[in-house]
XYZ file of C-alpha atoms in Angstrom:
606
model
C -92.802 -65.069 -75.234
C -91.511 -65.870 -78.686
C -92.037 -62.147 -79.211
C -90.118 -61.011 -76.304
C -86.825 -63.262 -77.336
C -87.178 -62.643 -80.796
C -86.903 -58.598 -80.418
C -89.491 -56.769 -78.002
C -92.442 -56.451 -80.476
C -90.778 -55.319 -83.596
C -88.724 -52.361 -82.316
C -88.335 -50.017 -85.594
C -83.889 -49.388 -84.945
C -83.668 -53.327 -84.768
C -81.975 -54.035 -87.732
C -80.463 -57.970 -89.066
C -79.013 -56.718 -91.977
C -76.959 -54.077 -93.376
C -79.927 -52.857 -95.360
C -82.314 -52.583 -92.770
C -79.521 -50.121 -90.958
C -79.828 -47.681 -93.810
C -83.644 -47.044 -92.596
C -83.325 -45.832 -89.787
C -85.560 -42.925 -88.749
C -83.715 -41.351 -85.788
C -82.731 -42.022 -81.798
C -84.831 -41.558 -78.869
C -82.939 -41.384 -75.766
C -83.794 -42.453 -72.678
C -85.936 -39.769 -70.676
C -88.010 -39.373 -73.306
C -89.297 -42.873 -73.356
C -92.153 -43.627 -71.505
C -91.806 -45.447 -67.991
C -92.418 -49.091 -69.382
C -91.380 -48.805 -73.387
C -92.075 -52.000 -74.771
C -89.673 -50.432 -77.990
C -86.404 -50.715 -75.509
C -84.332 -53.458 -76.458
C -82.384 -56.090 -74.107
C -79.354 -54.916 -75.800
C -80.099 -51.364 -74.945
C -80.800 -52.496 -71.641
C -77.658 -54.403 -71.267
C -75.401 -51.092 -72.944
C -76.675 -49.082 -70.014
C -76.304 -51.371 -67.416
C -72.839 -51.979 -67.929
C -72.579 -48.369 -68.409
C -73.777 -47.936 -64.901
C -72.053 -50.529 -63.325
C -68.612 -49.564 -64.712
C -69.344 -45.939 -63.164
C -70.096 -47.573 -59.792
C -67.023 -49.523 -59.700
C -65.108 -46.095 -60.404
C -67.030 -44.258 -57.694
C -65.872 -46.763 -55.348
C -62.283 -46.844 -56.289
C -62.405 -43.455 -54.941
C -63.575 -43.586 -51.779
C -61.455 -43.678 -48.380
C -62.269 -45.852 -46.084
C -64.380 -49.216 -45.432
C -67.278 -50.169 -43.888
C -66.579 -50.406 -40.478
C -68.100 -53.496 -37.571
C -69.519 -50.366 -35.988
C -71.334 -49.176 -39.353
C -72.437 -53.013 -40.033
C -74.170 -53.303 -36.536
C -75.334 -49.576 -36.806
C -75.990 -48.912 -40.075
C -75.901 -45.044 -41.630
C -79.349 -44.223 -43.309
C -77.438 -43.241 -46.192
C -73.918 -41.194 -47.335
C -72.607 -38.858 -49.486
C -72.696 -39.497 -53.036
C -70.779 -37.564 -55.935
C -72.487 -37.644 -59.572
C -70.446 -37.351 -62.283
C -70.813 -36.901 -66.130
C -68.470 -36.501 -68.720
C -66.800 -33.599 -68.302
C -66.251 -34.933 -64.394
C -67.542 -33.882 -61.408
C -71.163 -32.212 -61.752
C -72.476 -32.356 -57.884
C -73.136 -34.404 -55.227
C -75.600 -35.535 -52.542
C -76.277 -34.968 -48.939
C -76.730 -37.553 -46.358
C -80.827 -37.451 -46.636
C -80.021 -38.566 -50.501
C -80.894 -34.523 -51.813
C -79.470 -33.741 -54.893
C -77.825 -30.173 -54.887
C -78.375 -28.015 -58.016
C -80.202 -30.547 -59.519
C -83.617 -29.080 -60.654
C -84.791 -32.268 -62.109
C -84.591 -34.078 -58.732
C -88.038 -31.909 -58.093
C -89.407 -32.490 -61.332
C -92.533 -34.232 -62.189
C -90.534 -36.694 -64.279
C -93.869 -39.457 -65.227
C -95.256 -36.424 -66.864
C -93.591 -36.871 -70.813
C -93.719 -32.932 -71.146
C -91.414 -32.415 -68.418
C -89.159 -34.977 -69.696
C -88.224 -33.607 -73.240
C -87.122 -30.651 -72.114
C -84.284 -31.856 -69.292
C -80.824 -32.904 -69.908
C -79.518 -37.017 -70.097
C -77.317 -35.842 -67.143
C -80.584 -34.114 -65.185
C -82.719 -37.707 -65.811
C -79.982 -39.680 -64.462
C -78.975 -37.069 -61.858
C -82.466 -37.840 -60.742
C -81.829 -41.894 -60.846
C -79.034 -41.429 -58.346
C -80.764 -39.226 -56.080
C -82.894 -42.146 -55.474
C -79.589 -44.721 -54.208
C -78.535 -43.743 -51.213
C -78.725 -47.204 -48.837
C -75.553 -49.000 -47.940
C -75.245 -52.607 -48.462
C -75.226 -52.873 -44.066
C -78.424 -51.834 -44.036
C -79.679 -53.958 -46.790
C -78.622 -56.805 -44.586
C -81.294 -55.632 -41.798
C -83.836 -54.893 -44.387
C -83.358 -58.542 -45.896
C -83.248 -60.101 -42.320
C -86.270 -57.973 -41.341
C -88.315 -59.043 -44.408
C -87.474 -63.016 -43.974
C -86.619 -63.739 -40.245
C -89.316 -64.856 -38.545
C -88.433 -67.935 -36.569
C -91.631 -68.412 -34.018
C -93.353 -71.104 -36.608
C -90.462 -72.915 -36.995
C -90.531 -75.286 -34.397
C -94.470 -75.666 -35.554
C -92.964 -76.843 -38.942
C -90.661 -79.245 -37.710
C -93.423 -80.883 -35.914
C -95.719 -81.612 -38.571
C -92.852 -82.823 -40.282
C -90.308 -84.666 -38.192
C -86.881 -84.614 -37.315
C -85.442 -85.771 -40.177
C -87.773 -84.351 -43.164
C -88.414 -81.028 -41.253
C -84.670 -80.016 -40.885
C -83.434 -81.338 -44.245
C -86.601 -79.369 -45.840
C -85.472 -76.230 -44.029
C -82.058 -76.566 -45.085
C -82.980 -76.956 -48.648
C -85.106 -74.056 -48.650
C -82.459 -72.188 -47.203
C -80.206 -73.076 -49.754
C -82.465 -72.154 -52.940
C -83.846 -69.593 -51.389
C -80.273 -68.072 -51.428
C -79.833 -69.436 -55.112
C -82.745 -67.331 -56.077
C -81.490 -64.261 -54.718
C -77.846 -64.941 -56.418
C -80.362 -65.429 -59.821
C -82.298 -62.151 -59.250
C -78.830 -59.980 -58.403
C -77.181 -61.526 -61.608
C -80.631 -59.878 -63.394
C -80.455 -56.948 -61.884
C -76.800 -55.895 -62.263
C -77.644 -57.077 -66.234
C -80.415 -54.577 -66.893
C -80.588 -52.271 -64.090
C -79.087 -47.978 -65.156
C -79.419 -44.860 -64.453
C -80.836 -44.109 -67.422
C -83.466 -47.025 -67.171
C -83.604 -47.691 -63.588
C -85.529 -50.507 -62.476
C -88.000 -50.022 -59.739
C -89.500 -53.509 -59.158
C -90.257 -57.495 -59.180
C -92.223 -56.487 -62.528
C -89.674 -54.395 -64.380
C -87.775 -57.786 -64.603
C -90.440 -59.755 -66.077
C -91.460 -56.348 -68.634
C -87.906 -56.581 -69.752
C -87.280 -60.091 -70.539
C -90.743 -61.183 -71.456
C -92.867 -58.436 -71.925
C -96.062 -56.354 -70.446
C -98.519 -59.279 -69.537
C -95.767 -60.744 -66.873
C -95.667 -57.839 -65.388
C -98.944 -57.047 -64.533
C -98.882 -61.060 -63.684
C -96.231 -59.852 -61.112
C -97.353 -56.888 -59.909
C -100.449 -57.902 -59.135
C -99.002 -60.794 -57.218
C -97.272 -58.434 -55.383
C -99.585 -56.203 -54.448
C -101.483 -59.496 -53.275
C -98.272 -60.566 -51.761
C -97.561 -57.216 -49.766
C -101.064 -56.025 -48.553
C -101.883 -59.743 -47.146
C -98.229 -59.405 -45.315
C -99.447 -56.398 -44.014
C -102.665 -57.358 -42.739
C -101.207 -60.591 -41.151
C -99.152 -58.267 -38.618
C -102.342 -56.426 -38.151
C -104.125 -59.574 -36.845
C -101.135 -61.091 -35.560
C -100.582 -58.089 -33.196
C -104.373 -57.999 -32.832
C -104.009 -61.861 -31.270
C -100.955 -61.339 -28.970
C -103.394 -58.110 -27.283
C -105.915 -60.078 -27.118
C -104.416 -62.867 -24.625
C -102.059 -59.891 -23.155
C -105.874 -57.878 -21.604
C -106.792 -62.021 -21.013
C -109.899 -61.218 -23.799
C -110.602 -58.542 -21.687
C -110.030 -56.181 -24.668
C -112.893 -56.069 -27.761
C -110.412 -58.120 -30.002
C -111.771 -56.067 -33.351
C -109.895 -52.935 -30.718
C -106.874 -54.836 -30.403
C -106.490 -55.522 -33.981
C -107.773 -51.813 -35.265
C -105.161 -50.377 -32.868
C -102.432 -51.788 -35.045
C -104.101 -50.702 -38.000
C -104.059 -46.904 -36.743
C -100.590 -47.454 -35.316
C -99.297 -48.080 -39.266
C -101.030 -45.125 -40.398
C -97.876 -43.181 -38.330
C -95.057 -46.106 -39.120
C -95.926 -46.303 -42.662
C -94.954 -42.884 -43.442
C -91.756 -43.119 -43.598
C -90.823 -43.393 -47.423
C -87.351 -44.501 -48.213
C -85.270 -47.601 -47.277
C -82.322 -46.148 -46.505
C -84.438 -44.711 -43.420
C -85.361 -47.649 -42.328
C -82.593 -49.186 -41.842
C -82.160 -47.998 -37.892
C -85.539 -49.596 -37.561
C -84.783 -52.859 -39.295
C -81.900 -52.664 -36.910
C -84.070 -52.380 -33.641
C -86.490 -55.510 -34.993
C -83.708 -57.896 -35.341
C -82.348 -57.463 -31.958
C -86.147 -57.150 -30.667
C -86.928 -60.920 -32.306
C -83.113 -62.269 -30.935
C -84.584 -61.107 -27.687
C -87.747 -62.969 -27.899
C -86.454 -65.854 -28.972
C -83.838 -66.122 -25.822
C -86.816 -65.311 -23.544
C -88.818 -67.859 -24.947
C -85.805 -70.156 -25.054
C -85.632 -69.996 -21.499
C -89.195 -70.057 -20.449
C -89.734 -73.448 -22.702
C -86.793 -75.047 -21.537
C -88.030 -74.707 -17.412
C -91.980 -74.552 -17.942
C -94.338 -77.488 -19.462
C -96.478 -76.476 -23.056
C -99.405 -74.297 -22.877
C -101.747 -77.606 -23.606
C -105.002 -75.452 -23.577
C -104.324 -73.686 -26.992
C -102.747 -76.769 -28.354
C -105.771 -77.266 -30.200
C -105.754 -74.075 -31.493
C -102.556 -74.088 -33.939
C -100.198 -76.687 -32.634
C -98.308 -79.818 -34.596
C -100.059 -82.108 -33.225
C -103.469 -80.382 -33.905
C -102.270 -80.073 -37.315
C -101.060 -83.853 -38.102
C -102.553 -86.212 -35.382
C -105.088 -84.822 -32.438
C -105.086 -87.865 -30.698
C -101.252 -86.896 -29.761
C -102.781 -83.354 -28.077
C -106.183 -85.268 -26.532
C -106.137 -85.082 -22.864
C -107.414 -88.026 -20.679
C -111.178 -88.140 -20.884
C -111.081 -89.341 -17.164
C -108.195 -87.836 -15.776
C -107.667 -84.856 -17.930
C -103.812 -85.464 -18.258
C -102.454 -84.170 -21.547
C -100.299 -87.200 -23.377
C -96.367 -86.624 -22.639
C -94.482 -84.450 -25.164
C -93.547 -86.799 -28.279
C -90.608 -87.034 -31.163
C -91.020 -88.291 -34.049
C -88.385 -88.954 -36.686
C -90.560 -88.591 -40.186
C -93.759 -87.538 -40.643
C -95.950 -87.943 -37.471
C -98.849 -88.980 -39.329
C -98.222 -90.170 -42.939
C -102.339 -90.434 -43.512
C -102.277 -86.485 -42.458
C -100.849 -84.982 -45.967
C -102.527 -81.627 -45.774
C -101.528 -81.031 -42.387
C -97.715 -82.024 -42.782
C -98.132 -79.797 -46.251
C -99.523 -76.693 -44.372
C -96.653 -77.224 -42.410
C -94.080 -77.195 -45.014
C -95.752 -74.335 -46.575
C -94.990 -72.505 -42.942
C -91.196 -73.111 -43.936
C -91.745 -71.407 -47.605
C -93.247 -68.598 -45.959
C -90.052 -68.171 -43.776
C -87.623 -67.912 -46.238
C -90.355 -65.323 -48.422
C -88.293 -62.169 -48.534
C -87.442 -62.687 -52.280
C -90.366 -60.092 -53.633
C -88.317 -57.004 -51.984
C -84.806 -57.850 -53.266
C -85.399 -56.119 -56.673
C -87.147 -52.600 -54.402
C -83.608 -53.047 -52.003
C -81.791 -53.488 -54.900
C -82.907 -50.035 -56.372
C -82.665 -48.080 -53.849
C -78.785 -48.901 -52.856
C -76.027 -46.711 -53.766
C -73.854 -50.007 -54.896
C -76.218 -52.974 -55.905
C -73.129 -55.202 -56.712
C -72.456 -55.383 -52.944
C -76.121 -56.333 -52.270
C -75.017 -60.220 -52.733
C -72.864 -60.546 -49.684
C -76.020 -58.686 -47.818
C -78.064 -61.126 -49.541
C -75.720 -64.535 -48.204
C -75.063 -62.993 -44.779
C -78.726 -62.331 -44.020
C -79.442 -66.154 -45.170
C -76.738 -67.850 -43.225
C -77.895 -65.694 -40.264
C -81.647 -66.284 -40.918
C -80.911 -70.468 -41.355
C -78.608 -70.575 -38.298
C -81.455 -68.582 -36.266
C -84.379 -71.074 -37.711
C -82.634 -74.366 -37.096
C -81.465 -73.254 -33.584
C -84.488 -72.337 -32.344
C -86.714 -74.153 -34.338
C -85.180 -77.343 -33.239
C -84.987 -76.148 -29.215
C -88.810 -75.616 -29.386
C -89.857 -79.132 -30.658
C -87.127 -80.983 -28.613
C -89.137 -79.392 -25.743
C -92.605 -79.091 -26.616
C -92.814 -81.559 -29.212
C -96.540 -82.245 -30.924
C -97.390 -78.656 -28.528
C -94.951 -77.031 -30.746
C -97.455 -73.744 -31.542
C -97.278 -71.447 -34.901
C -96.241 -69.052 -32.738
C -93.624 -70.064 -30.292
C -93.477 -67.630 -27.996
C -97.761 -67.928 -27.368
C -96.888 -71.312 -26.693
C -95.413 -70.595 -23.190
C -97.458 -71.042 -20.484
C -96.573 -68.909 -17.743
C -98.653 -66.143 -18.166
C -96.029 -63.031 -17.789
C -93.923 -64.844 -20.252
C -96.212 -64.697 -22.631
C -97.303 -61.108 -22.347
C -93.198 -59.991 -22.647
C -93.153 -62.335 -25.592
C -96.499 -60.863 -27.258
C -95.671 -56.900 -26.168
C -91.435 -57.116 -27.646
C -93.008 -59.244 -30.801
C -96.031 -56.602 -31.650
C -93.246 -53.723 -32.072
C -90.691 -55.739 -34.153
C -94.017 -57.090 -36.132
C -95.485 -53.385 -36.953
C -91.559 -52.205 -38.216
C -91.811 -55.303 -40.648
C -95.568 -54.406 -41.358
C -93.739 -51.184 -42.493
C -91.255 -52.345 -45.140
C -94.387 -54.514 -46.771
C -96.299 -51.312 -46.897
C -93.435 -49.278 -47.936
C -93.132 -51.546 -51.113
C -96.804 -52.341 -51.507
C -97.639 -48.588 -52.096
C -94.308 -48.261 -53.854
C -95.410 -51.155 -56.485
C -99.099 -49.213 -56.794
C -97.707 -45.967 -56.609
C -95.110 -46.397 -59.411
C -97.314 -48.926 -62.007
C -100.270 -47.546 -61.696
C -100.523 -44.119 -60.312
C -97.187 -42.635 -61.973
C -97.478 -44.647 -65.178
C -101.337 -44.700 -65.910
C -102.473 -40.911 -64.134
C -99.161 -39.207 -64.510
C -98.971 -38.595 -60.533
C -95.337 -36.968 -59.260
C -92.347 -38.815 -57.903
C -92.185 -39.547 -54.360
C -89.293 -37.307 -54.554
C -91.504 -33.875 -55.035
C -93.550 -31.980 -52.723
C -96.938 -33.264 -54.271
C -95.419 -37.175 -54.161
C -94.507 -36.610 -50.471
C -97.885 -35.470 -49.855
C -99.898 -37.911 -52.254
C -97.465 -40.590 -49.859
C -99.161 -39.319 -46.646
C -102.622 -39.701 -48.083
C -102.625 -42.896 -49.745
C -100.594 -44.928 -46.395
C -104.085 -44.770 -44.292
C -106.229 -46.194 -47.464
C -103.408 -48.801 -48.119
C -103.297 -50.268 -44.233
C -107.015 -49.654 -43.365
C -107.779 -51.922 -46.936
C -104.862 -54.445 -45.887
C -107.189 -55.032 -42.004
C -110.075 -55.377 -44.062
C -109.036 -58.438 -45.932
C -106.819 -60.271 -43.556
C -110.240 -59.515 -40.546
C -112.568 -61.079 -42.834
C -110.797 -64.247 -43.175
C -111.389 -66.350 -39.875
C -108.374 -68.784 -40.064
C -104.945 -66.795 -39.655
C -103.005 -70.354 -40.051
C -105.517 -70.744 -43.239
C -104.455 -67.025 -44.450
C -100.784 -67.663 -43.901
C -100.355 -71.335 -46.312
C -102.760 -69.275 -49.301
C -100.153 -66.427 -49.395
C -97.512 -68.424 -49.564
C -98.714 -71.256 -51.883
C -100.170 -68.538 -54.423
C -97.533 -65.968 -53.698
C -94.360 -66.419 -51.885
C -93.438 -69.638 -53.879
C -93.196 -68.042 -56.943
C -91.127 -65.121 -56.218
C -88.742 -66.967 -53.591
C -88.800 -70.145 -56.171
C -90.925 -70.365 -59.610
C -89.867 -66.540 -60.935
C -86.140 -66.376 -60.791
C -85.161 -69.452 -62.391
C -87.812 -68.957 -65.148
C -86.485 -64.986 -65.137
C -83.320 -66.196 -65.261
C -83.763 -68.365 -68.513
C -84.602 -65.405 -70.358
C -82.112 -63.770 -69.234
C -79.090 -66.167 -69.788
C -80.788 -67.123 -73.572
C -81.118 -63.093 -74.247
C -77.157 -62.462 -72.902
C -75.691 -65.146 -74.943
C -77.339 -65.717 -77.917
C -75.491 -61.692 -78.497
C -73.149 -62.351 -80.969
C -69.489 -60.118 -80.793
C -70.662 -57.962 -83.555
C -74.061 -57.598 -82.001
C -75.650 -54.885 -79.390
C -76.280 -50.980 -79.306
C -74.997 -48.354 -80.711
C -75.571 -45.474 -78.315
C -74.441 -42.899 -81.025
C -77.576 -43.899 -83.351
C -79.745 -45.475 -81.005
C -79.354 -48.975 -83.857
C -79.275 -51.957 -82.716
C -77.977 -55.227 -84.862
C -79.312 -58.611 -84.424
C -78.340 -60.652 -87.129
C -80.861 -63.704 -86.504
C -84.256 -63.838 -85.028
C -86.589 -66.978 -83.723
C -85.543 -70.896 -82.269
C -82.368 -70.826 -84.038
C -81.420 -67.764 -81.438
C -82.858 -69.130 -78.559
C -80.962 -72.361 -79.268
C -77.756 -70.844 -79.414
C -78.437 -68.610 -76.395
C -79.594 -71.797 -74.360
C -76.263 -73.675 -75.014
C -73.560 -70.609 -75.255
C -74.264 -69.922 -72.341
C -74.016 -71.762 -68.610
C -75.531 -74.686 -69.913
C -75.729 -76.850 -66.857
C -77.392 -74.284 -64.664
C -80.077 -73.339 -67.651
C -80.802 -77.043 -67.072
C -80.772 -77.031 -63.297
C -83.233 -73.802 -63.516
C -85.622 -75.561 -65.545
C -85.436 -78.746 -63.166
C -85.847 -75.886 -60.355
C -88.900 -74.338 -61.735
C -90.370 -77.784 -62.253
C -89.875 -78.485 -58.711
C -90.967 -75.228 -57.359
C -94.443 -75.508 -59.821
C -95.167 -78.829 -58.037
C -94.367 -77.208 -54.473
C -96.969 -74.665 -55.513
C -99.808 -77.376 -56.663
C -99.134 -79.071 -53.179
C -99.561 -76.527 -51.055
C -102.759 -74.363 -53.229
C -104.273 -77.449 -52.634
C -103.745 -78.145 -48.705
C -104.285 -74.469 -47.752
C -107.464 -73.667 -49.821
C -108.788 -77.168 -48.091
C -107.835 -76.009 -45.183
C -108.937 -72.541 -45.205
C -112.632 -74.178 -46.844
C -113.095 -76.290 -43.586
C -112.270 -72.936 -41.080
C -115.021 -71.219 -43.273
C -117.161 -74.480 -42.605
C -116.610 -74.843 -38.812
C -117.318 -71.224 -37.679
C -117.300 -68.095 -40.610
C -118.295 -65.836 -38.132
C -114.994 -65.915 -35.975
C -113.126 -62.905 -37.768
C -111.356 -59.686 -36.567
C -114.790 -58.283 -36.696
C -115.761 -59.709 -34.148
C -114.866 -58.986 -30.050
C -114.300 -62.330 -29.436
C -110.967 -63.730 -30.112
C -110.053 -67.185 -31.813
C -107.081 -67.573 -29.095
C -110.297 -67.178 -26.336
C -111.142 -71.003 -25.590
C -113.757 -69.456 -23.148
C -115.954 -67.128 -24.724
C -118.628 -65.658 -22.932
């Protein structure tokens, strides 16, 4: 880390003196770098960046016209874009985001040959071609990724009134802070000329190539688990829909198969009809579920299965041993069973996983024509996505109580309910499934396949193709892990303790320390010189890091490192209450899995 604030690993044009200036060899622009150039400076970074941003901000001053409410509840996949280079207007776009006359669009551009022989205005060219989603239909993609309200009123249960809805709220709030942290970042470093892809191109530029195959891998953990936890999820809701009738290995397959079709479509902007359709799919359930709850008692026969109560205090969920009356629905205003730690703590960890949509706001970031709008996208999707959660999170426990199930809308217990519930939720579910796989074989695609075997873009022919083939590996590998595991509640508190909590909470602020030291410890006479590639840096080591510490926004430096503490200790909670809870699911029955035909919602089995 020292290494990364003191100057990337010894770049050759970093110079602290006016002698040092005099030996420089020469200037390497940018597309003939390789993909992740450890050599590239943050102040080349930053020269770029602004670059970029400055020519974003002029292509918007010359549009006509706004977004209209129309275009924000319909979103366009994508729209015209002119490119421009110094001498003014070199081409432009069309709506599918093609570049016209722009050879290098089809180029094979990971392949280092290819790239010395094209044009600065060709490799950036092919940057833009890449931006072509509109901040409205970042705001489905974000509210896609994150809303998913059916565990809330689970949550709320194992927690109480009062700790459950103040826990939500501060969630909420950071998780918001984190995306305001990861857009500052972004807009920072972010160009056409060094575009960044992904979650690890932040931590390769501020702190060098371990992070970000830390990250990345992460990620890829992150992303394929998502994927397989629609898979089983879907799988489940079948399952009680045929009433077990159905081989429950079939039911979660099908899904499997069914992403092999969904998952081939390859760019955001595309998706953001079908973001669109999920949103108003899950608003659906929730009002049929709403209503059903509100006129209908709990479904007490899978209370044992995954409800509060279940989770924090069984007695609360134990019929009468003589009369076989379940125990009246119950409130309570802090934690329902103080003894019950790991239970209330796989319950909190239910609320981290809700707000866990920060690992895709760097991948929606880079592929939107203006990223500097994506931060109202960002706070609109939140306040939408908190408003949702508290409503209906709080309506299910105020009716259901310690019944409160992980998912809500299984928790019915009029049959038909249930199946419109489970049939609406498995097509919003497989559309999310989508965007996870989209970025999961975007994050493997571009860090290992493009930058360690030279494969093509996605842009080319061969990319498009290579796309088509590597979508069934990536989901049928995704069913594989999430079926062997035999506790989906189990599955859902590891991802998030070992996952979501440190892109949502312990990466930004940390990112965003390096970020805030590397900005401000620039002196005025300091930075790139684009003519001769040079960069001066006048001071190297603690002295810098100092000075970039305190120059800059002092007070929220402090509040990120009281944030990351906080968000470290969230982790160590919940690593420790899901991987005991997930050990004693192993221990009771490691043979119930998605391999098998008989399914864990199936209290009956024959």
């Amino acid at each position: 880390m020292a290494g990364a604030f003191a100057g990337n690993g010894g770049d050759p044009r970093v110079s602290v003196d006016a002698a040092a200036m005099d030996t420089y060899a020469g200037f390497i622009s940018p597309q003939q770098r390789l993909l992740h150039d450890p050599n590239v400076t943050f102040e080349e970074y930053r020269y770029y960046a602004e670059k970029t941003r400055a020519e974003e901000q002029a292509l918007k001053e010359t549009e006509v016209g706004r977004t209209g409410f129309l275009q924000i509840l319909f979103p366009p996949k994508s729209s015209p874009k002119p490119v421009f280079n110094s001498q003014g207007a070199l081409g432009e776009f069309d709506e599918k985001g093609t570049a016209r006359r722009n050879s290098s669009v089809n180029a094979n551009l990971a392949d280092m040959s290819t790239r010395q022989v094209i044009t600065m205005d060709e490799w950036t060219n092919a940057s833009r071609a890449f931006r072509t989603a509109t901040w409205a239909a970042c705001f489905y993609l974000i509210t896609t990724d994150i809303l998913g309200p059916f565990g809330v009123g689970f949550s709320i249960g194992t927690l109480g009134w009062g700790p459950g809805i103040a826990l939500f709220t501060v969630f909420g709030l950071m998780a918001g802070y984190s995306g305001y942290l990861l857009w500052r970042i972004f807009l920072g470093l972010d160009s056409y000329e060094f575009p960044m892809k992904n979650y690890g191109d932040l931590a390769f530029r501020l702190y060098g190539t371990v992070p970000r195959y830390v990250v990345n891998i992460l990620q890829s953990i992150q992303l394929i688990c998502g994927v397989g936890l629609i898979v089983i999820s879907n799988g489940q809701a079948i399952s009680q829909v045929s009433k077990f009738k159905l081989c429950y290995a079939i039911c979660c397959l099908l899904w499997c198969i069914v992403g092999f079709g969904v998952g081939q479509v390859r760019t955001l902007a595309k998706y953001g009809w079908l973001a669109n359709a999920a949103i108003w799919m899950n608003l659906m359930i929730m009002f049929i579920s709403m209503g059903v709850i509100a006129h209908s008692p709990p479904n007490f026969a899978i209370s044992t299965l995954g409800s509060a109560g279940g989770a924090t205090l069984p007695a609360d969920i134990t019929p009468d041993p003589v009369t076989g009356i379940y125990p009246p629905v119950k409130h309570y205003s802090g934690l329902p069973n103080p003894n019950s730690l790991i239970g209330s703590i796989n319950g909190l960890m239910q609320g981290v996983y809700a707000y866990g949509g920060a690992q895709l706001f760097i991948e929606f970031m880079a592929e939107m024509k203006r990223p500097h709008d994506f931060i109202k996208a960002m706070w609109g999707a939140q306040f939408f996505i908190y408003t949702c959660y508290m409503v209906y999170g709080c309506f299910v426990y105020y009716y259901q109580g310690q019944y409160s199930y992980q998912i809500a809308y299984q928790g019915v217990s009029p049959y038909g309910w249930q199946t419109a519930g489970n049939m609406i939720a498995v097509i919003s579910g497989i559309i999310a499934a989508g965007l996870y796989g989209n970025i999961g074989i975007k994050v493997l695609y571009n860090n290992i396949l493009m930058d360690l075997f030279k494969f093509p873009p996605l842009t080319t022919h061969k990319g498009k193709v290579l796309w088509a083939v590597i979508v069934p590996i990536y989901w049928t590998v995704a069913f594989i892990i999430a079926a062997s595991i035999p506790d989906f509640f189990g599955l859902v508190s590891v991802v998030a303790a070992f996952c979501i909590i440190q892109f949502c909470y312990s990466f930004p602020p940390a990112l965003a320390l390096g970020y805030f030291i590397k900005k401000h410890a620039m002196r005025a006479d300091e930075g790139f010189d684009p003519t001769t590639g040079r960069v001066t840096r006048h001071d190297s080591g603690v002295k810098r890091w100092v000075r970039g510490f305190t120059a800059g926004p002092l007070w929220m430096n402090i509040f990120n490192i009281i944030y990351l503490g906080g968000a470290l200790t969230t982790f160590i909670l919940g690593a420790y209450a899901a991987i005991d809870g997930i050990s004693e699911a192993f221990a009771a029955n490691p043979q119930l899995n998605a391999f098998s035909c008989n399914s864990p919602l199936n209290l009956n089995p024959s």
